Coordinates of C-alpha atoms in Angstrom, one line a residue:
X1177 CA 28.0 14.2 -0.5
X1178 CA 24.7 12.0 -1.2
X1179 CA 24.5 14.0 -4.7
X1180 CA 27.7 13.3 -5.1
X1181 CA 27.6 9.6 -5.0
X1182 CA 24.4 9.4 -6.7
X1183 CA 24.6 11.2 -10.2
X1184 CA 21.9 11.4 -12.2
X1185 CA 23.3 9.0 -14.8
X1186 CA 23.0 6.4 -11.5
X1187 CA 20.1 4.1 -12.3
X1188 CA 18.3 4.5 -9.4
X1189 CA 14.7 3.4 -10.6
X1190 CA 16.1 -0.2 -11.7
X1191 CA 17.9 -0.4 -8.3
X1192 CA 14.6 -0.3 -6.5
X1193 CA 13.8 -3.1 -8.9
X1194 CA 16.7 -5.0 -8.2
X1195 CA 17.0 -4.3 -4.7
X1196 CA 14.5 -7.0 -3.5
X1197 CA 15.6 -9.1 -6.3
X1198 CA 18.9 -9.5 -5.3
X1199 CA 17.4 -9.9 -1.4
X1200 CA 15.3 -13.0 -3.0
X1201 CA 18.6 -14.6 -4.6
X1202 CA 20.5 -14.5 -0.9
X1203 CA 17.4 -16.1 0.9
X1204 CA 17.6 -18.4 -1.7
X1205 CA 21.2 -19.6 -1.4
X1206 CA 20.4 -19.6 2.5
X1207 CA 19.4 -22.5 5.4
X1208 CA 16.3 -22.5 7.2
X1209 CA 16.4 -26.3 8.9
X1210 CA 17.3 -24.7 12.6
X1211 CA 16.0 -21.9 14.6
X1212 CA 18.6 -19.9 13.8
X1213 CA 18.8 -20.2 10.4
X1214 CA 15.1 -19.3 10.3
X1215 CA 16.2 -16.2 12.4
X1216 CA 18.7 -14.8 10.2
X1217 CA 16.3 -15.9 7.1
X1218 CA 14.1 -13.3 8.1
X1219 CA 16.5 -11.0 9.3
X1220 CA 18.1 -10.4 5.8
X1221 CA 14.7 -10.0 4.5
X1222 CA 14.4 -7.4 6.9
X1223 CA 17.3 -5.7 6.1
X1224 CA 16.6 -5.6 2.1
X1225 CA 13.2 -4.2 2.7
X1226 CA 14.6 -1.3 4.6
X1227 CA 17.7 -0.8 2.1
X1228 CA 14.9 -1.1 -0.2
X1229 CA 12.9 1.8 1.8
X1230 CA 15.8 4.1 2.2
X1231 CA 17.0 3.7 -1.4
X1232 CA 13.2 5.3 -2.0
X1233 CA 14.1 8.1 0.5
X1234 CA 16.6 9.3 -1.7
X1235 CA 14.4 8.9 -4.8
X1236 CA 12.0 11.1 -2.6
X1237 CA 14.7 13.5 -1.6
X1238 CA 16.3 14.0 -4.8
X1239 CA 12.8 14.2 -6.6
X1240 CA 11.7 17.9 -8.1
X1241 CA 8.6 18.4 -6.6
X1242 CA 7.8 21.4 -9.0
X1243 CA 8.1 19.4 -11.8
X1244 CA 5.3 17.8 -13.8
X1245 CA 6.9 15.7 -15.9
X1246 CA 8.6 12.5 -14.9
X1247 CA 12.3 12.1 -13.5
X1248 CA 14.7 9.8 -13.2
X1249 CA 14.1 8.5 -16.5
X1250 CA 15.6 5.5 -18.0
X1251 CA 15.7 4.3 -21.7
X1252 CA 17.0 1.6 -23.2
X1253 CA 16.1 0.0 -26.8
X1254 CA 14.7 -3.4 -25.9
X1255 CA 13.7 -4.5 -28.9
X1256 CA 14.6 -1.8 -31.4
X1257 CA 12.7 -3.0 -34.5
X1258 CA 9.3 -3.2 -32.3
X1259 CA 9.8 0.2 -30.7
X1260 CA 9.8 -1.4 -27.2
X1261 CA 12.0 -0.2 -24.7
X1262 CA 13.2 -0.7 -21.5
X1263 CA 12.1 2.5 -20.2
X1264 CA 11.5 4.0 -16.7
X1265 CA 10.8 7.4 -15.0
X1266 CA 8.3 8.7 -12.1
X1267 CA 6.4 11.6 -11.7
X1268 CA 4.3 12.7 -8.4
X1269 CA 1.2 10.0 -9.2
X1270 CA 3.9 7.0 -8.8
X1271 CA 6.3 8.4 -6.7
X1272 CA 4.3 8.0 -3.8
X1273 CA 2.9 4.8 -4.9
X1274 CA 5.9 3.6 -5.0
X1275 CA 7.1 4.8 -1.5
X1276 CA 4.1 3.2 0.2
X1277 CA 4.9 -0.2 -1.1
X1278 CA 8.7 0.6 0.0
X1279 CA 7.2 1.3 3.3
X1280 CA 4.5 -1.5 3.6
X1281 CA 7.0 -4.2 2.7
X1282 CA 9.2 -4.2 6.0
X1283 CA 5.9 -4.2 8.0
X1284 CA 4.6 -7.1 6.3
X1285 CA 7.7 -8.7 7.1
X1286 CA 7.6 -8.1 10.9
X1287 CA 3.6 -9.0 10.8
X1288 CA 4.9 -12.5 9.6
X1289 CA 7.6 -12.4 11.9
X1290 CA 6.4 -15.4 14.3
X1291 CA 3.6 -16.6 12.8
X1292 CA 4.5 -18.7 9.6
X1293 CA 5.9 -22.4 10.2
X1294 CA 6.3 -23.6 6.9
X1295 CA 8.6 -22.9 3.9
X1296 CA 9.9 -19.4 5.5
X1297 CA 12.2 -19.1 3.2
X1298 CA 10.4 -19.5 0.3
X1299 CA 7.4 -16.9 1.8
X1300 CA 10.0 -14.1 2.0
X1301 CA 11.0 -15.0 -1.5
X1302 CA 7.6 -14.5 -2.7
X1303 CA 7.4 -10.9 -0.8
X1304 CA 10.6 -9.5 -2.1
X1305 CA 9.4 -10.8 -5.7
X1306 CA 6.5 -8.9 -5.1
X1307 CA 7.3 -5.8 -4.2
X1308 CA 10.3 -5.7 -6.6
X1309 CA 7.5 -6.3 -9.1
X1310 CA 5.2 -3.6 -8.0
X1311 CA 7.7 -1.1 -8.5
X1312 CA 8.3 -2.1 -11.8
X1313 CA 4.9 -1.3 -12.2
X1314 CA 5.1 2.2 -10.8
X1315 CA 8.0 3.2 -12.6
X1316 CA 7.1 1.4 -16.1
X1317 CA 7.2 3.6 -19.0
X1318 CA 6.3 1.3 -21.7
X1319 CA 3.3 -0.7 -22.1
X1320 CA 5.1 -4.0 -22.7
X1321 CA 6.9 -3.2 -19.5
X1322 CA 4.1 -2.2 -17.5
X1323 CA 2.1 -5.2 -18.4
X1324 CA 4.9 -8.3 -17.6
X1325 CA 5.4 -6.3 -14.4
X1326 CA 1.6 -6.2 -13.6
X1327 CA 0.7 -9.8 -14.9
X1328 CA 4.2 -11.1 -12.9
X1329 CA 3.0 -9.9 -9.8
X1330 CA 0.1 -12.1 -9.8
X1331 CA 2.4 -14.9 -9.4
X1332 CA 3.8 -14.6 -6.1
X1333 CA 0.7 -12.9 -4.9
X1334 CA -1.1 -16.6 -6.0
X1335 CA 2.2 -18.3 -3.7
X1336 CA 1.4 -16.3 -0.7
X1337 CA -2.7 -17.4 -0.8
X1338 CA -2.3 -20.9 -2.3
X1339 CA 0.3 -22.1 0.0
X1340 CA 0.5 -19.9 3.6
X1341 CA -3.3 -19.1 3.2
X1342 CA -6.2 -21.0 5.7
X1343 CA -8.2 -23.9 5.3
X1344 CA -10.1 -22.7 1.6
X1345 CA -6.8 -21.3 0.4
X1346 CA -6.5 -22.9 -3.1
X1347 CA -10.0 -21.9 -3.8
X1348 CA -9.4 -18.3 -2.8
X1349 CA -6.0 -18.0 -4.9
X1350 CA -7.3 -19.8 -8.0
X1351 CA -10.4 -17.6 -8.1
X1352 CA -7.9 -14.4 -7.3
X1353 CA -5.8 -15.3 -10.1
X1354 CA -8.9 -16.0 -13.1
X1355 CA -10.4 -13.3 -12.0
X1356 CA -7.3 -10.8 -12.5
X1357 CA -6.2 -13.0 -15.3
X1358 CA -9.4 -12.4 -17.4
X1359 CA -9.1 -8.8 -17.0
X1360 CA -5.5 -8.9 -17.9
X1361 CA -6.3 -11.1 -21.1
X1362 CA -8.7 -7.5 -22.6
X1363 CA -6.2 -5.5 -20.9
X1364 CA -3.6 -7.4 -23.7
X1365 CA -5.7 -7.5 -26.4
X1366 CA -5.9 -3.8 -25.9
X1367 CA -1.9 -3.3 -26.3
X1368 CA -2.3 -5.2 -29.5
X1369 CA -4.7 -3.0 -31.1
X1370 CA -3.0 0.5 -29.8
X1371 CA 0.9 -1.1 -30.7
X1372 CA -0.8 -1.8 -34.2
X1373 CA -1.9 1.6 -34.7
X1374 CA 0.6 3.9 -33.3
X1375 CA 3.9 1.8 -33.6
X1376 CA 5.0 1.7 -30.3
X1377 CA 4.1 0.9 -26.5
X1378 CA 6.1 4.0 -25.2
X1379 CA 3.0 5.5 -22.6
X1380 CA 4.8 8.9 -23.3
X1381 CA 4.5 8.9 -27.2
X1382 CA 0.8 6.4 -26.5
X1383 CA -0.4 8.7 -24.6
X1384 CA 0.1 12.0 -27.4
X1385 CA -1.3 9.3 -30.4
X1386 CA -4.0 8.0 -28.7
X1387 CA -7.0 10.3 -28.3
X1388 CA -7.0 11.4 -31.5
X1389 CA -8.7 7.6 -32.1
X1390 CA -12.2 8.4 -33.4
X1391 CA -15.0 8.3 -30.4
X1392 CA -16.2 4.5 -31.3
X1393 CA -13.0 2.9 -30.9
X1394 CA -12.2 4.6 -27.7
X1395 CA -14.8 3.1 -26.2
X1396 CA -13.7 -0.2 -26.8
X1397 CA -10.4 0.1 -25.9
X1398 CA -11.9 2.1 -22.5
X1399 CA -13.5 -1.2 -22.0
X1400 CA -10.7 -3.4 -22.6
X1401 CA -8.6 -1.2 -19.8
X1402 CA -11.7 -1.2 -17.7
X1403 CA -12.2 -4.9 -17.6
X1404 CA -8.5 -5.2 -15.8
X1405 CA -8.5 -2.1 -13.7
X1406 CA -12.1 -2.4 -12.2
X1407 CA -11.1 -6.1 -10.9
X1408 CA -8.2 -4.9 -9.8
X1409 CA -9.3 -2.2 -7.9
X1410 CA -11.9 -3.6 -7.4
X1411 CA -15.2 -2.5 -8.2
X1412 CA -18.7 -3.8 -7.6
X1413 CA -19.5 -6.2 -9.7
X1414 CA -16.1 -7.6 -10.0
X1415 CA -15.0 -7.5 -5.9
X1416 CA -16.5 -10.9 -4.8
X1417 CA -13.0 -12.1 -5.2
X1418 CA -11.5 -10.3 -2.6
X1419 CA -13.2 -11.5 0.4
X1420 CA -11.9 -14.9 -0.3
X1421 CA -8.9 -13.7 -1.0
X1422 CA -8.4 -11.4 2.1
X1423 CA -9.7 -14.4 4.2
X1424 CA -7.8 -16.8 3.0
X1425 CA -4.4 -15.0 3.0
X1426 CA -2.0 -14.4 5.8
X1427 CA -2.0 -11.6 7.5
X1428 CA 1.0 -9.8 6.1
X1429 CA -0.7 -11.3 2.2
X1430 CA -3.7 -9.3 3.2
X1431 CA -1.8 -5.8 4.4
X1432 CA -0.1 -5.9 1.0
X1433 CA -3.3 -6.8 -0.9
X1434 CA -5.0 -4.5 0.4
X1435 CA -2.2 -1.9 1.0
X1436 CA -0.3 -1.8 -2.7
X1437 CA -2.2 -4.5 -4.9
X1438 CA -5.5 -2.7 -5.0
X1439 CA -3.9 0.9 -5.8
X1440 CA -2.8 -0.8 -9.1
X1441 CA -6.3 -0.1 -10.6
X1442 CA -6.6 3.4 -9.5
X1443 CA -3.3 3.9 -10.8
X1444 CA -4.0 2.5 -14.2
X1445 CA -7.0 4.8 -14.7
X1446 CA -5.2 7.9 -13.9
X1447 CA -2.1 6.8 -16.2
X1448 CA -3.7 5.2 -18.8
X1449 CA -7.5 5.5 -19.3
X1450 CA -7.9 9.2 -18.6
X1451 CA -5.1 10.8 -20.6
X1452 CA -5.1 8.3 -23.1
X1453 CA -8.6 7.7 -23.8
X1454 CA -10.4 10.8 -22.7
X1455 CA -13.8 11.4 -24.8
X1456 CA -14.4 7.2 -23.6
X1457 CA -13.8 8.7 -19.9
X1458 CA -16.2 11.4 -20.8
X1459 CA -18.7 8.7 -22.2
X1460 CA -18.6 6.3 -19.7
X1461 CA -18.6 9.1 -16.5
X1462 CA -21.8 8.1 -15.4
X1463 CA -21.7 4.4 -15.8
X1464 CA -18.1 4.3 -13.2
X1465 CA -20.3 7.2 -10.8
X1466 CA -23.2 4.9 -10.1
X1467 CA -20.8 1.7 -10.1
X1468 CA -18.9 3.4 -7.6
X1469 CA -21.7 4.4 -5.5
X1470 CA -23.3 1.1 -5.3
X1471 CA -19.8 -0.2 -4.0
X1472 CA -19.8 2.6 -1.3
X1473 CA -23.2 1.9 -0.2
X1474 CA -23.8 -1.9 -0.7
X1475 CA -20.5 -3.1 0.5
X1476 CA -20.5 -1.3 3.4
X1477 CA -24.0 -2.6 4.4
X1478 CA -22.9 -5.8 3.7
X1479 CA -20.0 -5.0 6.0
X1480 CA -22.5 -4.5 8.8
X1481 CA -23.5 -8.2 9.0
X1482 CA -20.1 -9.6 8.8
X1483 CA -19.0 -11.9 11.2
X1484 CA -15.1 -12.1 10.2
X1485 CA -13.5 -9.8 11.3
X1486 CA -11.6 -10.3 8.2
X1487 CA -14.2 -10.0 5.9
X1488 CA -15.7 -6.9 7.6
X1489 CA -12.6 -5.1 6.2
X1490 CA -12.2 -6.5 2.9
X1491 CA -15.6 -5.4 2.4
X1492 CA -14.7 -1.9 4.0
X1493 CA -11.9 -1.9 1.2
X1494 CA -14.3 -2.2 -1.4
X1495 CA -16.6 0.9 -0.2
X1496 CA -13.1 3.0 0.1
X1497 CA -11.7 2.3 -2.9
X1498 CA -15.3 2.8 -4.6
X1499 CA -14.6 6.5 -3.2
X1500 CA -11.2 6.7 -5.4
X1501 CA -12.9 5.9 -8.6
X1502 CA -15.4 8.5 -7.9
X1503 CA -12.5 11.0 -7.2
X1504 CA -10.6 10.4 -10.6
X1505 CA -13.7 10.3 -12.6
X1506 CA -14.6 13.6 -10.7
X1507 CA -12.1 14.7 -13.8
X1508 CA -10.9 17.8 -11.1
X1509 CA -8.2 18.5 -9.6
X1510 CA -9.2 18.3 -5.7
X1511 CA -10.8 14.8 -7.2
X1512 CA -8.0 13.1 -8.1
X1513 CA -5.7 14.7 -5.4
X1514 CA -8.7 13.2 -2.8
X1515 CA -8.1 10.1 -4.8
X1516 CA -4.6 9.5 -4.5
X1517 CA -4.8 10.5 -0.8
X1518 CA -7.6 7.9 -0.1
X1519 CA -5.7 5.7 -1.9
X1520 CA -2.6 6.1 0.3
X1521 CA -4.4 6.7 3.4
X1522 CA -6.6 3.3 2.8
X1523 CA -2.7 1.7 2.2
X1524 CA -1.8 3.0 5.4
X1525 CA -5.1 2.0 7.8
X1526 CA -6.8 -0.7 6.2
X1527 CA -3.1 -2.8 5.9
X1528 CA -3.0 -2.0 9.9
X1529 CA -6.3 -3.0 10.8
X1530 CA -5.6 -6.1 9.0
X1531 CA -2.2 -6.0 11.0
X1532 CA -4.7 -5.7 14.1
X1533 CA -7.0 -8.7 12.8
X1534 CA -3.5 -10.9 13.1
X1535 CA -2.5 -9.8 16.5
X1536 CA -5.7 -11.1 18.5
X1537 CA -5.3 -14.4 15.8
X1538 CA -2.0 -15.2 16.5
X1539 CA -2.8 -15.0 20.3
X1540 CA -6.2 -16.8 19.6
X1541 CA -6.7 -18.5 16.6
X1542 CA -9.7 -17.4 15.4
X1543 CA -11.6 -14.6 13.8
X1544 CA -15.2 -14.9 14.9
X1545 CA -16.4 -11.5 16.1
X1546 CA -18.5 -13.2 18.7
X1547 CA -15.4 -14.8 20.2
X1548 CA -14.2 -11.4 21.8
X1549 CA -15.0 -9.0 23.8
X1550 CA -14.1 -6.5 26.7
X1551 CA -10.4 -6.9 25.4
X1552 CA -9.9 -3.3 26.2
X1553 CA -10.1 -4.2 30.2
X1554 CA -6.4 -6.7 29.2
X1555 CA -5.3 -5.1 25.7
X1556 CA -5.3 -1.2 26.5
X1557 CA -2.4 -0.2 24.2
X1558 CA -4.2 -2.9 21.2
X1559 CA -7.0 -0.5 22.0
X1560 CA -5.7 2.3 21.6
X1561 CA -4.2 1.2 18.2
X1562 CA -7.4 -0.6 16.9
X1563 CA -9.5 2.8 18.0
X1564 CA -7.0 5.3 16.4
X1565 CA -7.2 3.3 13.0
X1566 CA -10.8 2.5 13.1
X1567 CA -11.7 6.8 13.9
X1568 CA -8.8 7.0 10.5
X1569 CA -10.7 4.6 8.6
X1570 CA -14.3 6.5 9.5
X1571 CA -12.4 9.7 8.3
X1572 CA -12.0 11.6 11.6
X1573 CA -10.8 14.9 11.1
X1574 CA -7.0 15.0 11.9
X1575 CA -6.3 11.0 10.3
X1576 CA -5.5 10.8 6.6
X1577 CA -8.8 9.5 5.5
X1578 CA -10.5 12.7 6.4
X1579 CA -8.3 14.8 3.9
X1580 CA -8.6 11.9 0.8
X1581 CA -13.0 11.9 1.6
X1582 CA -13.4 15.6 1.9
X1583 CA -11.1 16.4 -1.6
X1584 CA -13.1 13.6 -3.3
X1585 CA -16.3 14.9 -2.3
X1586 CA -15.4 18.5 -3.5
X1587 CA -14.7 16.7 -6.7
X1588 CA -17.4 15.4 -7.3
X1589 CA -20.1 17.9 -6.3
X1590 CA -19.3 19.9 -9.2
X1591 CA -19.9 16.8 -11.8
X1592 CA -22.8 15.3 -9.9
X1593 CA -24.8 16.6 -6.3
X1594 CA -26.9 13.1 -6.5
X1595 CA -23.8 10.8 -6.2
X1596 CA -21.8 13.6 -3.6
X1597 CA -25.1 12.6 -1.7
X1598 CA -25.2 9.0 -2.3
X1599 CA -21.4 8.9 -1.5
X1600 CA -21.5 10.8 1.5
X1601 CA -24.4 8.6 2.8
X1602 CA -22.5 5.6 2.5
X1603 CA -19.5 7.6 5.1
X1604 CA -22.0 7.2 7.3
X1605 CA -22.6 3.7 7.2
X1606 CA -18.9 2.9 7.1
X1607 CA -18.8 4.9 10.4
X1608 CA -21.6 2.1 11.2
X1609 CA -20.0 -0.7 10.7
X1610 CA -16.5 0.4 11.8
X1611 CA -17.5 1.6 15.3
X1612 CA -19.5 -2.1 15.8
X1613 CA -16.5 -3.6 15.1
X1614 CA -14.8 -1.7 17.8
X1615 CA -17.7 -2.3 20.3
X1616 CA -18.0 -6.0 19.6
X1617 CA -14.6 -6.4 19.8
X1618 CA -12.8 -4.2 22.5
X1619 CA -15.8 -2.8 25.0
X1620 CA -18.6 -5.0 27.0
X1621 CA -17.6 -7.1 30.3
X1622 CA -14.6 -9.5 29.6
X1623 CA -15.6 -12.4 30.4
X1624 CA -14.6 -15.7 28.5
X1625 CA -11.5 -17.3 30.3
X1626 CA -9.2 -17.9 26.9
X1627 CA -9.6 -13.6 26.7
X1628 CA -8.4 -13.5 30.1
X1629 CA -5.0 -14.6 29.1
X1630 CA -3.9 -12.5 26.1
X1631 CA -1.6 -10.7 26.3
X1632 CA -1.1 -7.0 25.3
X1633 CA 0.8 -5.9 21.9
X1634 CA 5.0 -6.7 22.4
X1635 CA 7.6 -4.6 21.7
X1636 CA 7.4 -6.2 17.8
X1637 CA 4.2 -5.2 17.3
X1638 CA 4.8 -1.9 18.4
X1639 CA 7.8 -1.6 16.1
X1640 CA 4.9 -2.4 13.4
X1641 CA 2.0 -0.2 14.4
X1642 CA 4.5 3.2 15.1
X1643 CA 5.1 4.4 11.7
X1644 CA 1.9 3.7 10.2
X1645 CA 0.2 5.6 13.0
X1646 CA 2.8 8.5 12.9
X1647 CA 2.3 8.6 9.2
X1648 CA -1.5 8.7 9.4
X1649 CA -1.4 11.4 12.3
X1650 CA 0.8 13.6 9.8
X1651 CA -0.7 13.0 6.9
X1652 CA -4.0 14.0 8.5
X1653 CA -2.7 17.1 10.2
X1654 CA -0.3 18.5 7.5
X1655 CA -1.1 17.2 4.1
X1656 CA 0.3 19.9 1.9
X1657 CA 3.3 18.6 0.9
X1658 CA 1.9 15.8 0.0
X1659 CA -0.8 17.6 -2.1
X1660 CA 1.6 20.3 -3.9
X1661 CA 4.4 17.4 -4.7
X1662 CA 1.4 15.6 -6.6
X1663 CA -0.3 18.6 -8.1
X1664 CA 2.2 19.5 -11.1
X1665 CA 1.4 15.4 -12.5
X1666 CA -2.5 15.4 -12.1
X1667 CA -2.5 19.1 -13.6
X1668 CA -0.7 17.2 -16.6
X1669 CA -2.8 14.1 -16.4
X1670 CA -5.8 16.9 -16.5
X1671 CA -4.1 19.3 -19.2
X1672 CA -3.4 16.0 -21.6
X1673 CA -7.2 15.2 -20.7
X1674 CA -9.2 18.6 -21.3
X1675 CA -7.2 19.3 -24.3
X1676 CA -8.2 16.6 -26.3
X1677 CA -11.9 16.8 -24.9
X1678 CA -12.1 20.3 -25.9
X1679 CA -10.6 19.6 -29.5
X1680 CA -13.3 16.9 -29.5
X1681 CA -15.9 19.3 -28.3
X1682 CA -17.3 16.7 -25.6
X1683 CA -19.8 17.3 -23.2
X1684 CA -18.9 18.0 -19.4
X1685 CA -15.5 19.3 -20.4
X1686 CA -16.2 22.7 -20.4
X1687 CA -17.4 22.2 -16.5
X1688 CA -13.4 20.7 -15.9
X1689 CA -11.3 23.4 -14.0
X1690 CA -8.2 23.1 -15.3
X1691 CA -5.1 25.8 -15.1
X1692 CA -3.5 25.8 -18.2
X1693 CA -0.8 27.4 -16.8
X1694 CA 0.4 23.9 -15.4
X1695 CA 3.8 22.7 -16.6
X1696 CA 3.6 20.3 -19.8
X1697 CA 5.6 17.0 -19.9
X1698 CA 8.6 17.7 -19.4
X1699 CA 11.2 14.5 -19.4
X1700 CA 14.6 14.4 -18.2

């Protein structure tokens, strides 16, 4: 019956686009002066976010998991002269990219449920924006496309800190916005150069034109990419703006930061830089291993002296997501399979340990370390939660983030034993500085009064926490079908890769283990 009433002529792709849209446009023309206004306000936000969600299902459901090519594919002649279309379509790298930010956004909104005052209305706007332009993102087929979707996201992103952030929130949102702003600006200029030599910003048709560029201009347009996905991601030099930014937002603006917003980067060098620009990969291998490691290994001990709770974990973000640049530089398969797992799996935990971070906040208005302790003696069932999320982020066998460590680490052992090493040694410390977290926080005697009066996680919260702890529990235990729904897209993304490195005759290709037996792009 479902098949029935969704053909595949039935745009499904744009309506995830449009689905938050439209929920934006009836918050809009809705009253928030009384209580219950404000109630039903966030009730219809609510309500898009999970129509949004299910709609995603389906996409999920109907999805060809065998396939390697991408589905669901929509193409319209934007601009005909100019070769720029309005085109969509997913494979298995966006797919579940795009599911997690279906999935995230109804948590964000119950995270927020109680605890914004001011301009509600116009703060659920900004989220359904958001997420309606993050999977424009995912599902973006042409470069055009892809880039107003990534540069319009920054807007309500900018909302959410400026206005509903803390005390330093303009300065956290104006350097959030240069920062990604500058990288956008080479990530543009980049666009230029490839629309002027190839005649068109379709990624499919890019992405067969492209490396066949000579060597030298690779590199630069590697560069240009880099300088917008490394901030993005971000990578160590270019991170220092997402303390300030994870500080400074809300707690539901920090689980979608750090949930969805970071993945963008990660995404972009598995569609764009490592297809498309594959001898500069090769060339510039070393330079995103050592980066990376230094983010694993300095970040995490500078998570060790943290004492914002806050902080600690945007920190933490920066060490895990220095692991998934190492994973799709890895240029394996088990690499960039560990990659796209630590990236969902860092989604999943780090956006509820932020979610965590806002429950003792709400109750106590602050996130000084040294303000808690012995909360596990009055907050057993927040313990429980904040212990099974910090042993996911840590990588415990079982959780999520021990399947997306382990496959990145087989990765990269066959490209480079020194950084495995490096990169495993930095595990360790983000074991450290997790488990004081937990200690300082939850054990010890409980003995300042204000502690003495919180109260445990409500029937809200729980609604929150569930599925993200489900999710990580499954994902941890069973992984497979997560792993062989993804594996027909990165053995393209690898095939498109290793056969323009070997017609190139660059070094380290011949070590890549690719099956050439993989399905090719295939479109519908």
């Amino acid at each position: 019956m479902l098949d029935t009433v969704i053909s595949t002529q039935w745009p499904i792709l744009s309506s995830l686009i449009l689905l938050p849209l439209i929920g934006s446009l009836v918050l809009l023309v809705m009253r928030d002066e009384t209580q219950a206004d404000r109630c039903g306000v966030k009730w219809v936000a609510l309500f898009f976010s999970l129509l949004t969600l299910a709609l995603s299902a389906v996409l999920w459901w109907r999805f060809d998991h065998a396939s390697a090519g991408y589905q669901f594919v929509e193409n319209i002649a934007w601009f005909p002269g100019m070769n720029i279309s309005y085109h969509l379509g997913v494979d298995g790298i966006s797919l579940y990219l795009l599911m997690l930010t279906a999935f995230l956004q109804p948590i964000c909104i119950l995270a927020g449920w109680g605890a914004i005052e001011k301009r509600l209305k116009a703060y659920l706007v900004c989220f359904m924006v958001l997420e309606s332009f993050v999977i424009g993102v995912f599902c973006a087929l042409d470069m055009v496309l892809f880039y107003l979707f990534f540069e319009g996201m920054l807007i309500p992103m900018y909302l959410i800190i400026g206005i509903w952030g803390g005390d330093n929130r303009v300065y956290a949102a104006f350097k959030f916005f240069l920062y990604t702003l500058l990288g956008s600006v080479l990530l543009l200029v980049a666009l230029l150069y490839i629309y002027n030599q190839t005649h068109t910003t379709d990624i499919v048709l890019v992405t067969q034109q492209l490396p066949k560029l000579p060597l030298e201009i690779q590199k630069w347009l590697w560069l240009a990419f880099f300088a917008s996905f490394a901030v993005k991601v971000p990578m160590w030099p270019f991170h220092t703006w997402l303390p300030d930014a994870h500080v400074q937002a809300p707690t539901a603006g920090s689980v979608i930061l750090a949930g969805i917003l970071l993945k963008m980067g990660g995404y972009g060098f598995i569609r764009f830089s490592l297809p498309m620009l594959p001898a500069a990969s090769v060339y510039y291998a070393d330079l995103v291993y050592w980066l990376s490691v230094i983010a694993v290994i300095y970040t995490s001990l500078v998570a060790l002296v943290q004492q914002d709770m806050k902080k600690l974990i945007a920190y933490s973000s920066v060490a895990h997501m220095g692991m998934v640049t190492l994973g799709i530089f890895s240029f394996s398969n088990e690499g960039i399979q560990g990659a796209m797992m630590q990236m969902i799996s860092h989604g999943l935990v780090s956006g509820a340990l932020f979610m965590c971070v806002g429950v003792v906040y709400d109750r106590l208005h602050t996130r000084e370390i040294a303000r808690y302790g012995g909360l596990v003696e009055r907050m057993p069932a927040y313990a429980f939660v904040f212990l099974f999320l910090t042993m996911a982020s840590v990588g415990l066998p079982g959780t999520s983030g021990f399947v997306g460590e382990i496959l990145v680490l087989l990765g990269i052992f066959s490209a480079n034993k020194l950084i495995t090493l490096l990169a495993a040694t930095g595990m360790i410390l983000g074991a450290a500085y997790a488990l004081w977290l937990y200690r300082r926080i939850m054990l010890g005697e409980l003995t300042k009064p204000d502690l003495k009066k919180m109260l445990d996680l409500d029937a809200r919260e729980w609604f929150a926490f569930a599925p993200v702890l489900l999710l990580v529990l499954a994902l941890g235990i069973y992984p497979t079908p997560l792993l062989q729904s993804m594996q027909p897209a990165i053995g393209r993304v690898l095939h498109e890769f290793c056969d323009y490195s070997h017609q190139s005759a660059i070094h380290g290709c011949e070590a890549l283990t690719i099956s050439h037996e993989q399905p090719i792009l295939n479109q519908e």
